[in-house]
PDB file of C-alpha atoms and ligand atoms in Angstrom:
ATOM      1  CA  MET A  16     -30.879  47.607  14.222  1.00  0.00           C
ATOM      2  CA  CYS A  17     -30.655  51.273  15.062  1.00  0.00           C
ATOM      3  CA  ALA A  18     -27.117  51.933  16.271  1.00  0.00           C
ATOM      4  CA  LEU A  19     -28.454  53.931  19.172  1.00  0.00           C
ATOM      5  CA  VAL A  20     -29.418  51.714  22.091  1.00  0.00           C
ATOM      6  CA  ASN A  21     -31.611  53.582  24.477  1.00  0.00           C
ATOM      7  CA  ASN A  22     -33.493  51.784  27.276  1.00  0.00           C
ATOM      8  CA  VAL A  23     -32.963  48.046  27.666  1.00  0.00           C
ATOM      9  CA  TYR A  24     -36.134  46.385  28.920  1.00  0.00           C
ATOM     10  CA  CYS A  25     -36.244  42.699  29.807  1.00  0.00           C
ATOM     11  CA  VAL A  26     -39.190  40.418  30.478  1.00  0.00           C
ATOM     12  CA  GLY A  27     -38.817  37.905  33.309  1.00  0.00           C
ATOM     13  CA  ARG A  28     -40.608  34.545  33.423  1.00  0.00           C
ATOM     14  CA  ASN A  29     -42.254  34.726  30.021  1.00  0.00           C
ATOM     15  CA  TYR A  30     -42.075  30.983  29.291  1.00  0.00           C
ATOM     16  CA  ARG A  31     -43.911  28.556  31.585  1.00  0.00           C
ATOM     17  CA  LEU A  32     -41.246  25.838  31.588  1.00  0.00           C
ATOM     18  CA  HIS A  33     -38.486  28.313  32.440  1.00  0.00           C
ATOM     19  CA  ALA A  34     -40.476  29.778  35.356  1.00  0.00           C
ATOM     20  CA  ALA A  35     -40.972  26.214  36.573  1.00  0.00           C
ATOM     21  CA  GLU A  36     -37.303  25.217  36.243  1.00  0.00           C
ATOM     22  CA  LEU A  37     -36.352  28.045  38.640  1.00  0.00           C
ATOM     23  CA  GLY A  38     -39.265  27.271  40.964  1.00  0.00           C
ATOM     24  CA  ASN A  39     -41.029  30.576  40.211  1.00  0.00           C
ATOM     25  CA  ASP A  40     -44.757  31.224  39.864  1.00  0.00           C
ATOM     26  CA  VAL A  41     -46.093  32.313  36.489  1.00  0.00           C
ATOM     27  CA  PRO A  42     -46.779  36.073  36.722  1.00  0.00           C
ATOM     28  CA  ASP A  43     -50.220  37.508  35.983  1.00  0.00           C
ATOM     29  CA  GLU A  44     -48.821  40.631  34.352  1.00  0.00           C
ATOM     30  CA  PRO A  45     -45.511  41.095  32.506  1.00  0.00           C
ATOM     31  CA  MET A  46     -42.554  41.231  34.876  1.00  0.00           C
ATOM     32  CA  ILE A  47     -40.250  43.941  33.556  1.00  0.00           C
ATOM     33  CA  PHE A  48     -36.734  44.808  34.653  1.00  0.00           C
ATOM     34  CA  LEU A  49     -34.005  46.943  33.088  1.00  0.00           C
ATOM     35  CA  LYS A  50     -30.345  46.613  32.217  1.00  0.00           C
ATOM     36  CA  PRO A  51     -27.977  49.552  31.712  1.00  0.00           C
ATOM     37  CA  SER A  52     -27.325  50.252  28.012  1.00  0.00           C
ATOM     38  CA  HIS A  53     -23.631  49.696  28.852  1.00  0.00           C
ATOM     39  CA  ALA A  54     -24.431  45.989  29.245  1.00  0.00           C
ATOM     40  CA  VAL A  55     -25.142  45.706  25.502  1.00  0.00           C
ATOM     41  CA  VAL A  56     -22.181  44.446  23.460  1.00  0.00           C
ATOM     42  CA  PRO A  57     -21.899  42.733  20.075  1.00  0.00           C
ATOM     43  CA  LEU A  58     -22.421  38.963  19.922  1.00  0.00           C
ATOM     44  CA  ASP A  59     -20.508  38.522  16.689  1.00  0.00           C
ATOM     45  CA  GLY A  60     -17.619  36.222  17.484  1.00  0.00           C
ATOM     46  CA  SER A  61     -16.507  38.252  20.459  1.00  0.00           C
ATOM     47  CA  VAL A  62     -14.905  37.015  23.671  1.00  0.00           C
ATOM     48  CA  LEU A  63     -17.039  38.095  26.609  1.00  0.00           C
ATOM     49  CA  VAL A  64     -15.528  38.373  30.068  1.00  0.00           C
ATOM     50  CA  MET A  65     -17.892  37.487  32.915  1.00  0.00           C
ATOM     51  CA  PRO A  66     -17.648  38.694  36.541  1.00  0.00           C
ATOM     52  CA  GLU A  67     -15.227  36.711  38.716  1.00  0.00           C
ATOM     53  CA  GLY A  68     -15.802  35.489  42.243  1.00  0.00           C
ATOM     54  CA  ARG A  69     -19.488  36.306  42.432  1.00  0.00           C
ATOM     55  CA  GLY A  70     -20.924  32.836  41.972  1.00  0.00           C
ATOM     56  CA  THR A  71     -22.541  31.140  39.009  1.00  0.00           C
ATOM     57  CA  VAL A  72     -23.311  32.995  35.781  1.00  0.00           C
ATOM     58  CA  HIS A  73     -26.232  31.548  33.800  1.00  0.00           C
ATOM     59  CA  PHE A  74     -27.014  32.052  30.104  1.00  0.00           C
ATOM     60  CA  GLU A  75     -30.558  32.922  29.006  1.00  0.00           C
ATOM     61  CA  GLY A  76     -31.027  33.001  25.227  1.00  0.00           C
ATOM     62  CA  GLU A  77     -33.756  35.410  24.123  1.00  0.00           C
ATOM     63  CA  LEU A  78     -35.477  36.983  21.154  1.00  0.00           C
ATOM     64  CA  VAL A  79     -34.800  40.723  21.169  1.00  0.00           C
ATOM     65  CA  ILE A  80     -36.863  43.388  19.423  1.00  0.00           C
ATOM     66  CA  GLN A  81     -36.080  47.059  18.939  1.00  0.00           C
ATOM     67  CA  ALA A  82     -38.575  49.906  18.766  1.00  0.00           C
ATOM     68  CA  SER A  83     -38.088  51.999  15.638  1.00  0.00           C
ATOM     69  CA  LYS A  84     -40.308  54.890  16.712  1.00  0.00           C
ATOM     70  CA  GLU A  85     -42.334  56.285  19.582  1.00  0.00           C
ATOM     71  CA  TYR A  86     -45.048  53.916  20.845  1.00  0.00           C
ATOM     72  CA  VAL A  87     -48.557  55.292  20.955  1.00  0.00           C
ATOM     73  CA  PRO A  88     -51.513  53.382  22.427  1.00  0.00           C
ATOM     74  CA  GLY A  89     -53.187  51.098  19.913  1.00  0.00           C
ATOM     75  CA  MET A  90     -49.997  50.634  17.878  1.00  0.00           C
ATOM     76  CA  LYS A  91     -49.447  47.143  16.480  1.00  0.00           C
ATOM     77  CA  VAL A  92     -46.165  45.247  16.858  1.00  0.00           C
ATOM     78  CA  ASP A  93     -45.584  45.376  13.095  1.00  0.00           C
ATOM     79  CA  GLU A  94     -45.850  49.177  13.120  1.00  0.00           C
ATOM     80  CA  LEU A  95     -43.362  49.563  15.978  1.00  0.00           C
ATOM     81  CA  ILE A  96     -40.716  46.933  15.216  1.00  0.00           C
ATOM     82  CA  GLU A  97     -38.454  46.963  12.140  1.00  0.00           C
ATOM     83  CA  PHE A  98     -35.558  44.837  13.376  1.00  0.00           C
ATOM     84  CA  MET A  99     -34.988  41.906  15.689  1.00  0.00           C
ATOM     85  CA  ALA A 100     -31.971  40.003  16.930  1.00  0.00           C
ATOM     86  CA  LEU A 101     -31.096  37.297  19.402  1.00  0.00           C
ATOM     87  CA  GLY A 102     -29.332  38.013  22.648  1.00  0.00           C
ATOM     88  CA  ILE A 103     -28.187  36.459  25.874  1.00  0.00           C
ATOM     89  CA  ASP A 104     -29.427  37.774  29.201  1.00  0.00           C
ATOM     90  CA  PHE A 105     -26.433  36.717  31.304  1.00  0.00           C
ATOM     91  CA  THR A 106     -27.403  36.461  34.958  1.00  0.00           C
ATOM     92  CA  LEU A 107     -25.415  36.126  38.177  1.00  0.00           C
ATOM     93  CA  ARG A 108     -27.744  33.421  39.500  1.00  0.00           C
ATOM     94  CA  ASP A 109     -26.364  33.080  43.034  1.00  0.00           C
ATOM     95  CA  VAL A 110     -26.445  36.860  43.474  1.00  0.00           C
ATOM     96  CA  GLN A 111     -30.015  36.903  42.124  1.00  0.00           C
ATOM     97  CA  THR A 112     -31.127  34.234  44.607  1.00  0.00           C
ATOM     98  CA  VAL A 113     -29.823  36.325  47.514  1.00  0.00           C
ATOM     99  CA  ILE A 114     -31.304  39.627  46.323  1.00  0.00           C
ATOM    100  CA  LYS A 115     -34.655  37.989  45.554  1.00  0.00           C
ATOM    101  CA  LYS A 116     -34.803  36.791  49.174  1.00  0.00           C
ATOM    102  CA  LYS A 117     -33.845  40.219  50.466  1.00  0.00           C
ATOM    103  CA  GLY A 118     -36.236  42.026  48.132  1.00  0.00           C
ATOM    104  CA  HIS A 119     -33.398  44.066  46.634  1.00  0.00           C
ATOM    105  CA  PRO A 120     -33.307  45.364  43.040  1.00  0.00           C
ATOM    106  CA  TRP A 121     -32.002  42.998  40.371  1.00  0.00           C
ATOM    107  CA  THR A 122     -29.325  45.294  38.964  1.00  0.00           C
ATOM    108  CA  ALA A 123     -26.400  43.481  40.602  1.00  0.00           C
ATOM    109  CA  ALA A 124     -27.542  40.144  39.125  1.00  0.00           C
ATOM    110  CA  LYS A 125     -28.595  41.366  35.684  1.00  0.00           C
ATOM    111  CA  GLY A 126     -26.845  44.629  34.889  1.00  0.00           C
ATOM    112  CA  PHE A 127     -23.122  43.882  34.861  1.00  0.00           C
ATOM    113  CA  ARG A 128     -20.898  44.692  31.885  1.00  0.00           C
ATOM    114  CA  ASN A 129     -21.249  42.282  28.928  1.00  0.00           C
ATOM    115  CA  SER A 130     -24.507  40.939  30.377  1.00  0.00           C
ATOM    116  CA  ALA A 131     -26.599  41.758  27.297  1.00  0.00           C
ATOM    117  CA  PRO A 132     -24.721  40.698  24.135  1.00  0.00           C
ATOM    118  CA  LEU A 133     -26.724  41.070  20.945  1.00  0.00           C
ATOM    119  CA  THR A 134     -26.315  39.380  17.552  1.00  0.00           C
ATOM    120  CA  PRO A 135     -26.403  41.371  14.314  1.00  0.00           C
ATOM    121  CA  SER A 136     -30.028  42.115  13.499  1.00  0.00           C
ATOM    122  CA  ILE A 137     -32.388  40.825  10.831  1.00  0.00           C
ATOM    123  CA  PRO A 138     -35.495  42.541   9.469  1.00  0.00           C
ATOM    124  CA  PHE A 139     -38.500  41.790  11.671  1.00  0.00           C
ATOM    125  CA  PRO A 140     -40.453  39.108   9.765  1.00  0.00           C
ATOM    126  CA  GLY A 141     -43.830  40.216  11.126  1.00  0.00           C
ATOM    127  CA  ASN A 142     -45.678  39.245  14.258  1.00  0.00           C
ATOM    128  CA  ASP A 143     -47.844  36.575  12.617  1.00  0.00           C
ATOM    129  CA  SER A 144     -44.978  34.655  11.023  1.00  0.00           C
ATOM    130  CA  LEU A 145     -42.612  34.753  14.017  1.00  0.00           C
ATOM    131  CA  SER A 146     -43.909  31.458  15.387  1.00  0.00           C
ATOM    132  CA  ASP A 147     -43.024  29.712  12.102  1.00  0.00           C
ATOM    133  CA  VAL A 148     -39.401  29.704  13.254  1.00  0.00           C
ATOM    134  CA  ASP A 149     -37.746  28.420  16.445  1.00  0.00           C
ATOM    135  CA  PHE A 150     -34.702  30.100  17.923  1.00  0.00           C
ATOM    136  CA  THR A 151     -32.040  27.903  19.458  1.00  0.00           C
ATOM    137  CA  VAL A 152     -28.999  28.263  21.653  1.00  0.00           C
ATOM    138  CA  LEU A 153     -26.058  25.905  21.181  1.00  0.00           C
ATOM    139  CA  LYS A 154     -23.483  25.560  23.931  1.00  0.00           C
ATOM    140  CA  ASN A 155     -20.236  24.010  22.740  1.00  0.00           C
ATOM    141  CA  GLY A 156     -22.059  22.640  19.691  1.00  0.00           C
ATOM    142  CA  GLU A 157     -25.011  21.099  21.556  1.00  0.00           C
ATOM    143  CA  GLU A 158     -28.518  22.511  21.619  1.00  0.00           C
ATOM    144  CA  VAL A 159     -29.408  23.684  25.141  1.00  0.00           C
ATOM    145  CA  GLN A 160     -32.386  25.964  24.520  1.00  0.00           C
ATOM    146  CA  ARG A 161     -35.169  26.075  21.939  1.00  0.00           C
ATOM    147  CA  GLY A 162     -37.763  28.815  21.977  1.00  0.00           C
ATOM    148  CA  ASN A 163     -40.804  29.802  19.984  1.00  0.00           C
ATOM    149  CA  THR A 164     -42.887  32.932  20.426  1.00  0.00           C
ATOM    150  CA  ALA A 165     -46.014  30.748  20.446  1.00  0.00           C
ATOM    151  CA  ASP A 166     -44.922  29.538  23.897  1.00  0.00           C
ATOM    152  CA  MET A 167     -44.675  33.015  25.415  1.00  0.00           C
ATOM    153  CA  ILE A 168     -46.983  33.730  28.347  1.00  0.00           C
ATOM    154  CA  PHE A 169     -47.259  37.379  27.250  1.00  0.00           C
ATOM    155  CA  SER A 170     -47.243  38.001  23.510  1.00  0.00           C
ATOM    156  CA  LEU A 171     -45.117  40.686  21.892  1.00  0.00           C
ATOM    157  CA  GLN A 172     -48.280  42.781  21.607  1.00  0.00           C
ATOM    158  CA  ASP A 173     -48.967  42.378  25.357  1.00  0.00           C
ATOM    159  CA  ILE A 174     -45.365  43.311  26.101  1.00  0.00           C
ATOM    160  CA  ILE A 175     -45.154  46.455  23.968  1.00  0.00           C
ATOM    161  CA  ASP A 176     -48.546  47.626  25.257  1.00  0.00           C
ATOM    162  CA  TYR A 177     -47.514  47.074  28.864  1.00  0.00           C
ATOM    163  CA  ILE A 178     -44.098  48.719  28.567  1.00  0.00           C
ATOM    164  CA  GLY A 179     -45.334  51.498  26.300  1.00  0.00           C
ATOM    165  CA  GLU A 180     -48.216  52.448  28.555  1.00  0.00           C
ATOM    166  CA  ASN A 181     -46.385  52.139  31.886  1.00  0.00           C
ATOM    167  CA  TYR A 182     -42.818  53.224  31.141  1.00  0.00           C
ATOM    168  CA  GLY A 183     -42.652  54.593  27.609  1.00  0.00           C
ATOM    169  CA  LEU A 184     -41.136  53.025  24.531  1.00  0.00           C
ATOM    170  CA  GLY A 185     -39.251  54.973  21.890  1.00  0.00           C
ATOM    171  CA  LYS A 186     -36.744  54.739  19.051  1.00  0.00           C
ATOM    172  CA  GLY A 187     -33.747  52.585  19.936  1.00  0.00           C
ATOM    173  CA  ASP A 188     -35.292  50.888  22.951  1.00  0.00           C
ATOM    174  CA  LEU A 189     -34.565  47.161  23.159  1.00  0.00           C
ATOM    175  CA  ILE A 190     -36.772  44.488  24.662  1.00  0.00           C
ATOM    176  CA  PHE A 191     -35.332  41.118  25.714  1.00  0.00           C
ATOM    177  CA  THR A 192     -38.526  39.079  25.567  1.00  0.00           C
ATOM    178  CA  GLY A 193     -37.748  36.293  28.029  1.00  0.00           C
ATOM    179  CA  THR A 194     -36.001  32.946  27.949  1.00  0.00           C
ATOM    180  CA  PRO A 195     -37.320  29.432  27.326  1.00  0.00           C
ATOM    181  CA  ALA A 196     -36.324  26.460  29.486  1.00  0.00           C
ATOM    182  CA  GLY A 197     -32.792  25.095  29.462  1.00  0.00           C
ATOM    183  CA  VAL A 198     -30.797  27.870  31.119  1.00  0.00           C
ATOM    184  CA  GLY A 199     -27.586  26.794  32.792  1.00  0.00           C
ATOM    185  CA  PRO A 200     -24.144  27.805  34.020  1.00  0.00           C
ATOM    186  CA  VAL A 201     -21.302  29.156  31.882  1.00  0.00           C
ATOM    187  CA  GLU A 202     -17.596  28.515  32.255  1.00  0.00           C
ATOM    188  CA  ARG A 203     -14.568  30.143  30.717  1.00  0.00           C
ATOM    189  CA  GLY A 204     -14.012  28.741  27.236  1.00  0.00           C
ATOM    190  CA  ASP A 205     -17.664  27.902  26.570  1.00  0.00           C
ATOM    191  CA  VAL A 206     -18.844  28.822  23.075  1.00  0.00           C
ATOM    192  CA  PHE A 207     -22.421  29.926  22.456  1.00  0.00           C
ATOM    193  CA  GLU A 208     -24.102  30.077  19.056  1.00  0.00           C
ATOM    194  CA  LEU A 209     -27.532  31.603  18.501  1.00  0.00           C
ATOM    195  CA  PHE A 210     -29.694  30.442  15.604  1.00  0.00           C
ATOM    196  CA  TRP A 211     -32.871  31.809  14.081  1.00  0.00           C
ATOM    197  CA  GLY A 212     -34.123  28.656  12.349  1.00  0.00           C
ATOM    198  CA  ASP A 213     -31.143  27.466  10.278  1.00  0.00           C
ATOM    199  CA  LEU A 214     -29.529  30.878  10.247  1.00  0.00           C
ATOM    200  CA  ARG A 215     -26.697  31.420  12.698  1.00  0.00           C
ATOM    201  CA  LEU A 216     -27.000  35.025  13.841  1.00  0.00           C
ATOM    202  CA  GLY A 217     -24.123  35.149  16.294  1.00  0.00           C
ATOM    203  CA  ARG A 218     -21.456  33.441  18.324  1.00  0.00           C
ATOM    204  CA  CYS A 219     -19.467  34.282  21.435  1.00  0.00           C
ATOM    205  CA  GLU A 220     -16.904  32.740  23.701  1.00  0.00           C
ATOM    206  CA  ILE A 221     -16.731  33.153  27.457  1.00  0.00           C
ATOM    207  CA  GLY A 222     -13.389  34.727  28.406  1.00  0.00           C
TER     208      GLY A 222
HETATM  209 ZN1   ZN B 325     -34.002  36.735  30.867  1.00  0.00          ZN
END
């Protein structure tokens, strides 16, 4: 991964079963929100402190890609992406429910410190072979989420085209590409492990 983290884009509701588990409609264009770059921290055995007294925090395990250069229209995923990682999009779910009702921005629910931990990166295997491998999230040793890019509503190509054309996409920008079903609450002491196939990319503990 490029050490510089620039913009942090996230895709909401990109897996049908996850949209359904939260009672949300499936969007007809990518639903993009942002996190502050300050939310990005290493997911490499670290203890991550979550906000206190603001209701339930949920984990959302996600595949994360990083742009290695400036996006130009017509660019293919394999030209833009050199590295990928796995991350957790931690979410203050009760706060999100309230601000969704009020129509307020999502920053309070999605942008708090430590809300975007990222495993060490691996070379991007190529867009066509991504779906050969599942990513999984283990909570306290038990699998809670399993994702595959084949199940995405919007493909990585759709996502980079949409973000690149509407908002701009350049070197160091991260994209959290959405979470599969199985999200749930975290408690102090919980341990999360993120696997790409059989390869454990990262681990963290909730402090
Ligand atoms: Zn998410």
